[in-house]
Amino acid sequence: MALRLFLRSHLISNKCPLRVPQRLSHFTFVPDTVPASEGETQRMNLFQAINNSIDIALSTDPTAVVFGEDVAFGGVFRCTVGLQEKHGKSRVFNTPLCEQGIAGFGIGVAAAGSTAIAEIQFADYILPAFDQICNEAAKYRYRSGGIYDCGSLTIRTPCSAVGHGAVYHSQSPEAFFAHCPGLKIVVPRGPIKAKGLLLSCIRDKNPCLFFEPKILYRSAVEQVPVKDYTMPLSKADVLIEGDDITLVGWGTQVHVLREVCQMAKDQLNVSCELIDLVTILPWDKETIAQSVRKTGRLLIAHEAPLTNGFGAEIAASIQNECFLNLEAPVERVTGFDTPFPHIYEPFYLPDKWRCFDAVKRLVHY
């Protein structure tokens, strides 16, 4: 707590957002594109696309409110910068440093009929709100027999490795929440997806968790449509079609696996099919199963630890669905079952070299 208060005080007093050193990136970002039919586009990085999405939500929904630690001045990653000046102090406002309170307040706002857009400053600190999210938000409609709900609640939070975050600013806790029916969990891979998916979450009538890979805030830049648009939840994206191995990831890991696809093609003459899961819960089982029936091999990669990571659920489900199609055991390349390290982060992450080794094991099984 003392460290968090110091960091917040430093950031606020210096008006200095946290920045991601480009030299520490363990991947190469490849931007998505949109067809000309999508209309006017604007160059945006991830945090600007998120800001634009929230701005549209506030402009089109008079009941929408944004709240969280330091969001009034823009937040430590600048995702809400300028929104209070545009929409007013009654609609964009700070909260105390209390994640349980932020989630509980959001549940009340949504249950009362408004649209709640909450920010948890770092995903590592969402766990004090776990009870409110899983025992209240996720179950509110069910335990009232459909009389009440808090479906208009979206909780945004920065997640995953950043190059220097160490144990308390690098974690990927999506699997903790994936065990809880009633939630939707989304992780974007870039600005175009982030804008459309966040608007979909805000307008969805189920409580949503929106995990934002913080290393992409400034390193991910795309030409984003300026119009109001949404993207489907629970639908995975096939980014590269292939015949030999299916690679599945989400968030930052999609970009790592994109490089692995090219390495496999150049060095092994292996054709990889790359899938961005997009939505952790409810996840798109059919798209992955259809791919594995074609390729016969599956590699899943994520930054969270191996044991009970969401890759385990995918592996078990695909083994059940595609057992007779599999040419090799499902491979998982993940973080290790340790706290997230600081100086050893490069060895902890499921980088392209570890993933490429797994591809070779699958090919030669």
mmCIF file of C-alpha atoms in Angstrom, residues 22-295:
data_model
loop_
_atom_site.group_PDB
_atom_site.id
_atom_site.type_symbol
_atom_site.label_atom_id
_atom_site.label_comp_id
_atom_site.label_asym_id
_atom_site.label_seq_id
_atom_site.Cartn_x
_atom_site.Cartn_y
_atom_site.Cartn_z
ATOM 1 C CA GLN A 22 10.238 0.419 -26.475
ATOM 2 C CA ARG A 23 13.564 -1.391 -26.189
ATOM 3 C CA LEU A 24 12.077 -3.794 -23.647
ATOM 4 C CA SER A 25 9.327 -5.092 -25.942
ATOM 5 C CA HIS A 26 9.579 -8.850 -26.465
ATOM 6 C CA PHE A 27 7.509 -8.734 -29.654
ATOM 7 C CA THR A 28 6.986 -6.771 -32.849
ATOM 8 C CA PHE A 29 3.569 -5.164 -33.158
ATOM 9 C CA VAL A 30 1.885 -5.721 -36.518
ATOM 10 C CA PRO A 31 -1.072 -3.338 -37.013
ATOM 11 C CA ASP A 32 -4.495 -4.438 -38.166
ATOM 12 C CA THR A 33 -6.120 -2.586 -41.044
ATOM 13 C CA VAL A 34 -9.720 -1.822 -41.954
ATOM 14 C CA PRO A 35 -11.293 -1.603 -45.428
ATOM 15 C CA ALA A 36 -11.994 1.806 -46.967
ATOM 16 C CA SER A 37 -15.696 1.141 -46.497
ATOM 17 C CA GLU A 38 -15.229 1.755 -42.759
ATOM 18 C CA GLY A 39 -14.879 5.447 -43.537
ATOM 19 C CA GLU A 40 -12.542 8.034 -42.049
ATOM 20 C CA THR A 41 -9.721 6.750 -39.863
ATOM 21 C CA GLN A 42 -7.330 8.421 -37.459
ATOM 22 C CA ARG A 43 -3.920 7.344 -36.197
ATOM 23 C CA MET A 44 -4.367 6.172 -32.616
ATOM 24 C CA ASN A 45 -2.400 4.139 -30.151
ATOM 25 C CA LEU A 46 -4.168 1.793 -27.752
ATOM 26 C CA PHE A 47 -4.822 4.275 -24.957
ATOM 27 C CA GLN A 48 -6.132 6.865 -27.440
ATOM 28 C CA ALA A 49 -8.500 4.288 -28.954
ATOM 29 C CA ILE A 50 -9.783 3.427 -25.481
ATOM 30 C CA ASN A 51 -10.201 7.133 -24.690
ATOM 31 C CA ASN A 52 -12.124 7.587 -27.941
ATOM 32 C CA SER A 53 -14.351 4.618 -27.130
ATOM 33 C CA ILE A 54 -15.221 5.961 -23.683
ATOM 34 C CA ASP A 55 -15.808 9.430 -25.140
ATOM 35 C CA ILE A 56 -18.334 7.974 -27.594
ATOM 36 C CA ALA A 57 -20.024 6.027 -24.810
ATOM 37 C CA LEU A 58 -20.380 9.174 -22.693
ATOM 38 C CA SER A 59 -21.642 11.184 -25.675
ATOM 39 C CA THR A 60 -24.259 8.636 -26.762
ATOM 40 C CA ASP A 61 -25.466 7.475 -23.348
ATOM 41 C CA PRO A 62 -26.474 10.246 -20.920
ATOM 42 C CA THR A 63 -26.540 7.760 -18.025
ATOM 43 C CA ALA A 64 -22.909 6.662 -18.497
ATOM 44 C CA VAL A 65 -20.364 7.554 -15.813
ATOM 45 C CA VAL A 66 -16.627 6.888 -15.541
ATOM 46 C CA PHE A 67 -14.903 6.463 -12.197
ATOM 47 C CA GLY A 68 -11.751 5.051 -10.633
ATOM 48 C CA GLU A 69 -8.470 6.050 -9.061
ATOM 49 C CA ASP A 70 -7.118 9.226 -10.710
ATOM 50 C CA VAL A 71 -9.361 9.015 -13.790
ATOM 51 C CA ALA A 72 -10.352 12.676 -13.417
ATOM 52 C CA PHE A 73 -6.878 13.859 -14.431
ATOM 53 C CA GLY A 74 -6.532 11.167 -17.089
ATOM 54 C CA GLY A 75 -5.269 8.159 -15.177
ATOM 55 C CA VAL A 76 -1.696 6.911 -14.961
ATOM 56 C CA PHE A 77 -1.875 5.641 -18.547
ATOM 57 C CA ARG A 78 -3.882 8.659 -19.847
ATOM 58 C CA CYS A 79 -6.856 6.549 -20.979
ATOM 59 C CA THR A 80 -9.359 9.070 -19.600
ATOM 60 C CA VAL A 81 -7.451 12.273 -20.322
ATOM 61 C CA GLY A 82 -9.713 15.198 -21.245
ATOM 62 C CA LEU A 83 -12.956 13.370 -20.503
ATOM 63 C CA GLN A 84 -13.815 15.221 -17.302
ATOM 64 C CA GLU A 85 -13.248 18.573 -19.009
ATOM 65 C CA LYS A 86 -15.595 17.530 -21.831
ATOM 66 C CA HIS A 87 -18.313 15.669 -19.924
ATOM 67 C CA GLY A 88 -18.201 17.223 -16.474
ATOM 68 C CA LYS A 89 -17.192 16.340 -12.939
ATOM 69 C CA SER A 90 -20.456 14.546 -12.257
ATOM 70 C CA ARG A 91 -19.768 11.984 -14.996
ATOM 71 C CA VAL A 92 -15.989 11.464 -14.787
ATOM 72 C CA PHE A 93 -14.671 11.426 -11.230
ATOM 73 C CA ASN A 94 -12.081 9.979 -8.897
ATOM 74 C CA THR A 95 -12.682 7.363 -6.229
ATOM 75 C CA PRO A 96 -10.760 6.474 -3.082
ATOM 76 C CA LEU A 97 -8.011 3.881 -3.358
ATOM 77 C CA CYS A 98 -10.396 0.996 -2.690
ATOM 78 C CA GLU A 99 -10.960 -1.598 -5.405
ATOM 79 C CA GLN A 100 -13.730 -3.337 -3.489
ATOM 80 C CA GLY A 101 -15.479 -0.001 -3.180
ATOM 81 C CA ILE A 102 -15.039 0.792 -6.884
ATOM 82 C CA ALA A 103 -16.604 -2.536 -7.894
ATOM 83 C CA GLY A 104 -19.385 -2.258 -5.324
ATOM 84 C CA PHE A 105 -20.194 1.290 -6.386
ATOM 85 C CA GLY A 106 -20.252 0.173 -10.025
ATOM 86 C CA ILE A 107 -22.699 -2.603 -9.216
ATOM 87 C CA GLY A 108 -24.987 -0.093 -7.519
ATOM 88 C CA VAL A 109 -24.780 2.376 -10.414
ATOM 89 C CA ALA A 110 -25.644 -0.345 -12.937
ATOM 90 C CA ALA A 111 -28.397 -1.836 -10.783
ATOM 91 C CA ALA A 112 -29.972 1.619 -10.526
ATOM 92 C CA GLY A 113 -30.208 1.802 -14.318
ATOM 93 C CA SER A 114 -27.125 3.760 -15.345
ATOM 94 C CA THR A 115 -24.089 2.641 -17.342
ATOM 95 C CA ALA A 116 -21.043 2.162 -15.127
ATOM 96 C CA ILE A 117 -17.526 2.294 -16.608
ATOM 97 C CA ALA A 118 -15.068 1.579 -13.804
ATOM 98 C CA GLU A 119 -11.283 1.544 -13.877
ATOM 99 C CA ILE A 120 -9.082 -0.579 -11.640
ATOM 100 C CA GLN A 121 -5.679 1.086 -11.911
ATOM 101 C CA PHE A 122 -3.741 -2.181 -12.302
ATOM 102 C CA ALA A 123 -5.139 -5.687 -12.794
ATOM 103 C CA ASP A 124 -2.790 -6.871 -10.038
ATOM 104 C CA TYR A 125 -4.935 -4.932 -7.564
ATOM 105 C CA ILE A 126 -8.317 -6.192 -8.752
ATOM 106 C CA LEU A 127 -8.290 -9.036 -6.239
ATOM 107 C CA PRO A 128 -9.694 -6.978 -3.329
ATOM 108 C CA ALA A 129 -12.747 -6.563 -5.601
ATOM 109 C CA PHE A 130 -12.974 -10.296 -6.352
ATOM 110 C CA ASP A 131 -15.871 -10.864 -3.949
ATOM 111 C CA GLN A 132 -17.899 -7.964 -5.333
ATOM 112 C CA ILE A 133 -17.265 -9.014 -8.951
ATOM 113 C CA CYS A 134 -17.794 -12.769 -8.604
ATOM 114 C CA ASN A 135 -20.294 -13.040 -5.746
ATOM 115 C CA GLU A 136 -22.345 -9.926 -6.493
ATOM 116 C CA ALA A 137 -21.983 -8.638 -10.064
ATOM 117 C CA ALA A 138 -21.849 -12.041 -11.764
ATOM 118 C CA LYS A 139 -24.753 -13.482 -9.749
ATOM 119 C CA TYR A 140 -27.031 -10.464 -9.330
ATOM 120 C CA ARG A 141 -29.455 -11.369 -12.130
ATOM 121 C CA TYR A 142 -29.477 -15.073 -11.208
ATOM 122 C CA ARG A 143 -30.143 -14.711 -7.495
ATOM 123 C CA SER A 144 -32.943 -12.212 -8.052
ATOM 124 C CA GLY A 145 -34.669 -14.509 -10.513
ATOM 125 C CA GLY A 146 -34.140 -12.023 -13.309
ATOM 126 C CA ILE A 147 -35.848 -9.159 -11.465
ATOM 127 C CA TYR A 148 -32.651 -7.137 -11.027
ATOM 128 C CA ASP A 149 -29.313 -7.021 -12.799
ATOM 129 C CA CYS A 150 -26.112 -4.984 -13.034
ATOM 130 C CA GLY A 151 -25.429 -5.843 -16.657
ATOM 131 C CA SER A 152 -24.470 -2.292 -17.591
ATOM 132 C CA LEU A 153 -21.200 -2.576 -15.682
ATOM 133 C CA THR A 154 -17.818 -2.645 -17.399
ATOM 134 C CA ILE A 155 -14.574 -2.804 -15.444
ATOM 135 C CA ARG A 156 -11.414 -1.825 -17.341
ATOM 136 C CA THR A 157 -7.957 -2.629 -16.066
ATOM 137 C CA PRO A 158 -4.352 -2.637 -17.398
ATOM 138 C CA CYS A 159 -2.764 -6.093 -17.314
ATOM 139 C CA SER A 160 0.232 -8.216 -18.263
ATOM 140 C CA ALA A 161 3.946 -7.599 -18.679
ATOM 141 C CA VAL A 162 5.301 -4.134 -19.311
ATOM 142 C CA GLY A 163 9.075 -4.586 -19.188
ATOM 143 C CA HIS A 164 9.679 -3.270 -15.690
ATOM 144 C CA GLY A 165 6.515 -3.903 -13.662
ATOM 145 C CA ALA A 166 7.827 -6.680 -11.391
ATOM 146 C CA VAL A 167 5.585 -8.641 -9.083
ATOM 147 C CA TYR A 168 2.761 -6.109 -8.521
ATOM 148 C CA HIS A 169 2.395 -4.505 -11.953
ATOM 149 C CA SER A 170 2.764 -7.354 -14.451
ATOM 150 C CA GLN A 171 0.218 -10.053 -13.682
ATOM 151 C CA SER A 172 -2.430 -11.561 -15.959
ATOM 152 C CA PRO A 173 -5.337 -12.593 -13.701
ATOM 153 C CA GLU A 174 -7.934 -13.421 -16.377
ATOM 154 C CA ALA A 175 -8.151 -17.109 -15.392
ATOM 155 C CA PHE A 176 -9.212 -16.244 -11.826
ATOM 156 C CA PHE A 177 -12.417 -14.737 -13.192
ATOM 157 C CA ALA A 178 -12.964 -17.246 -16.019
ATOM 158 C CA HIS A 179 -14.263 -19.725 -13.432
ATOM 159 C CA CYS A 180 -17.227 -17.464 -12.680
ATOM 160 C CA PRO A 181 -20.416 -17.807 -14.777
ATOM 161 C CA GLY A 182 -22.159 -14.511 -15.422
ATOM 162 C CA LEU A 183 -19.124 -12.471 -16.481
ATOM 163 C CA LYS A 184 -17.711 -11.628 -19.892
ATOM 164 C CA ILE A 185 -13.937 -11.273 -20.144
ATOM 165 C CA VAL A 186 -12.239 -9.568 -23.086
ATOM 166 C CA VAL A 187 -8.587 -8.876 -24.023
ATOM 167 C CA PRO A 188 -7.835 -6.734 -27.123
ATOM 168 C CA ARG A 189 -4.717 -7.083 -29.279
ATOM 169 C CA GLY A 190 -4.624 -3.534 -30.697
ATOM 170 C CA PRO A 191 -6.369 -0.165 -31.014
ATOM 171 C CA ILE A 192 -8.968 -1.114 -33.662
ATOM 172 C CA LYS A 193 -10.137 -4.100 -31.646
ATOM 173 C CA ALA A 194 -9.919 -2.196 -28.359
ATOM 174 C CA LYS A 195 -12.290 0.557 -29.461
ATOM 175 C CA GLY A 196 -14.902 -1.763 -30.931
ATOM 176 C CA LEU A 197 -14.716 -4.362 -28.182
ATOM 177 C CA LEU A 198 -14.860 -1.810 -25.367
ATOM 178 C CA LEU A 199 -17.987 -0.224 -26.840
ATOM 179 C CA SER A 200 -19.478 -3.718 -27.147
ATOM 180 C CA CYS A 201 -18.706 -4.397 -23.473
ATOM 181 C CA ILE A 202 -20.149 -1.073 -22.338
ATOM 182 C CA ARG A 203 -23.379 -1.745 -24.264
ATOM 183 C CA ASP A 204 -23.620 -5.440 -23.414
ATOM 184 C CA LYS A 205 -26.219 -6.314 -20.789
ATOM 185 C CA ASN A 206 -23.830 -8.476 -18.785
ATOM 186 C CA PRO A 207 -21.030 -7.358 -16.455
ATOM 187 C CA CYS A 208 -17.772 -7.288 -18.424
ATOM 188 C CA LEU A 209 -14.095 -7.287 -17.487
ATOM 189 C CA PHE A 210 -11.907 -5.565 -20.071
ATOM 190 C CA PHE A 211 -8.216 -6.390 -19.635
ATOM 191 C CA GLU A 212 -5.886 -3.986 -21.469
ATOM 192 C CA PRO A 213 -2.284 -5.164 -22.105
ATOM 193 C CA LYS A 214 -0.438 -2.139 -20.808
ATOM 194 C CA ILE A 215 2.662 -2.659 -22.949
ATOM 195 C CA LEU A 216 0.445 -1.954 -25.983
ATOM 196 C CA TYR A 217 -0.834 1.418 -24.737
ATOM 197 C CA ARG A 218 1.821 3.331 -26.697
ATOM 198 C CA SER A 219 3.586 0.657 -28.755
ATOM 199 C CA ALA A 220 0.407 -0.418 -30.619
ATOM 200 C CA VAL A 221 -0.579 2.155 -33.270
ATOM 201 C CA GLU A 222 -3.219 1.695 -35.996
ATOM 202 C CA GLN A 223 -5.499 3.670 -38.282
ATOM 203 C CA VAL A 224 -8.707 3.464 -36.267
ATOM 204 C CA PRO A 225 -12.150 4.321 -37.680
ATOM 205 C CA VAL A 226 -13.408 7.514 -36.053
ATOM 206 C CA LYS A 227 -17.050 6.439 -36.228
ATOM 207 C CA ASP A 228 -19.030 4.695 -33.526
ATOM 208 C CA TYR A 229 -18.666 0.934 -34.057
ATOM 209 C CA THR A 230 -18.805 -2.304 -32.082
ATOM 210 C CA MET A 231 -17.241 -5.738 -32.546
ATOM 211 C CA PRO A 232 -18.693 -9.138 -31.619
ATOM 212 C CA LEU A 233 -17.838 -10.643 -28.268
ATOM 213 C CA SER A 234 -17.146 -14.380 -27.885
ATOM 214 C CA LYS A 235 -15.874 -14.608 -31.463
ATOM 215 C CA ALA A 236 -12.231 -15.537 -32.083
ATOM 216 C CA ASP A 237 -10.287 -14.107 -35.032
ATOM 217 C CA VAL A 238 -8.318 -16.288 -37.456
ATOM 218 C CA LEU A 239 -5.453 -13.940 -38.317
ATOM 219 C CA ILE A 240 -3.282 -16.278 -40.387
ATOM 220 C CA GLU A 241 -4.587 -19.397 -42.094
ATOM 221 C CA GLY A 242 -2.413 -22.516 -42.032
ATOM 222 C CA ASP A 243 -2.477 -26.290 -42.362
ATOM 223 C CA ASP A 244 0.027 -27.813 -39.934
ATOM 224 C CA ILE A 245 -0.338 -26.285 -36.445
ATOM 225 C CA THR A 246 -2.916 -24.091 -34.692
ATOM 226 C CA LEU A 247 -1.486 -21.327 -32.471
ATOM 227 C CA VAL A 248 -3.829 -19.643 -29.973
ATOM 228 C CA GLY A 249 -3.180 -16.560 -27.850
ATOM 229 C CA TRP A 250 -4.746 -13.303 -26.716
ATOM 230 C CA GLY A 251 -3.591 -9.760 -26.052
ATOM 231 C CA THR A 252 0.149 -9.199 -26.407
ATOM 232 C CA GLN A 253 0.808 -12.888 -26.986
ATOM 233 C CA VAL A 254 -0.918 -12.721 -30.373
ATOM 234 C CA HIS A 255 1.974 -10.601 -31.653
ATOM 235 C CA VAL A 256 4.554 -13.005 -30.245
ATOM 236 C CA LEU A 257 2.827 -15.890 -32.023
ATOM 237 C CA ARG A 258 2.658 -13.948 -35.273
ATOM 238 C CA GLU A 259 6.459 -13.901 -35.310
ATOM 239 C CA VAL A 260 6.498 -17.613 -34.496
ATOM 240 C CA CYS A 261 4.324 -18.293 -37.547
ATOM 241 C CA GLN A 262 6.904 -16.616 -39.755
ATOM 242 C CA MET A 263 9.805 -18.424 -38.058
ATOM 243 C CA ALA A 264 8.072 -21.780 -38.545
ATOM 244 C CA LYS A 265 7.503 -21.024 -42.216
ATOM 245 C CA ASP A 266 11.046 -19.835 -42.881
ATOM 246 C CA GLN A 267 12.989 -22.405 -40.843
ATOM 247 C CA LEU A 268 10.744 -25.489 -40.788
ATOM 248 C CA ASN A 269 8.517 -25.044 -43.819
ATOM 249 C CA VAL A 270 5.589 -25.418 -41.405
ATOM 250 C CA SER A 271 2.276 -23.658 -42.008
ATOM 251 C CA CYS A 272 0.763 -22.237 -38.815
ATOM 252 C CA GLU A 273 -2.791 -21.038 -38.288
ATOM 253 C CA LEU A 274 -2.904 -18.117 -35.839
ATOM 254 C CA ILE A 275 -6.037 -17.455 -33.763
ATOM 255 C CA ASP A 276 -6.687 -14.541 -31.413
ATOM 256 C CA LEU A 277 -9.144 -15.840 -28.815
ATOM 257 C CA VAL A 278 -10.325 -12.228 -28.117
ATOM 258 C CA THR A 279 -12.882 -13.257 -25.475
ATOM 259 C CA ILE A 280 -11.849 -15.421 -22.537
ATOM 260 C CA LEU A 281 -15.404 -15.918 -21.300
ATOM 261 C CA PRO A 282 -17.582 -17.112 -22.959
ATOM 262 C CA TRP A 283 -14.851 -18.351 -25.319
ATOM 263 C CA ASP A 284 -15.184 -19.404 -28.948
ATOM 264 C CA LYS A 285 -14.588 -23.158 -28.738
ATOM 265 C CA GLU A 286 -15.902 -23.922 -32.217
ATOM 266 C CA THR A 287 -13.413 -21.730 -34.113
ATOM 267 C CA ILE A 288 -10.466 -23.382 -32.375
ATOM 268 C CA ALA A 289 -11.900 -26.887 -32.708
ATOM 269 C CA GLN A 290 -12.525 -26.365 -36.405
ATOM 270 C CA SER A 291 -8.914 -25.269 -36.866
ATOM 271 C CA VAL A 292 -7.483 -28.205 -34.884
ATOM 272 C CA ARG A 293 -9.562 -30.704 -36.870
ATOM 273 C CA LYS A 294 -7.713 -29.350 -39.899
ATOM 274 C CA THR A 295 -4.180 -29.031 -38.481
#
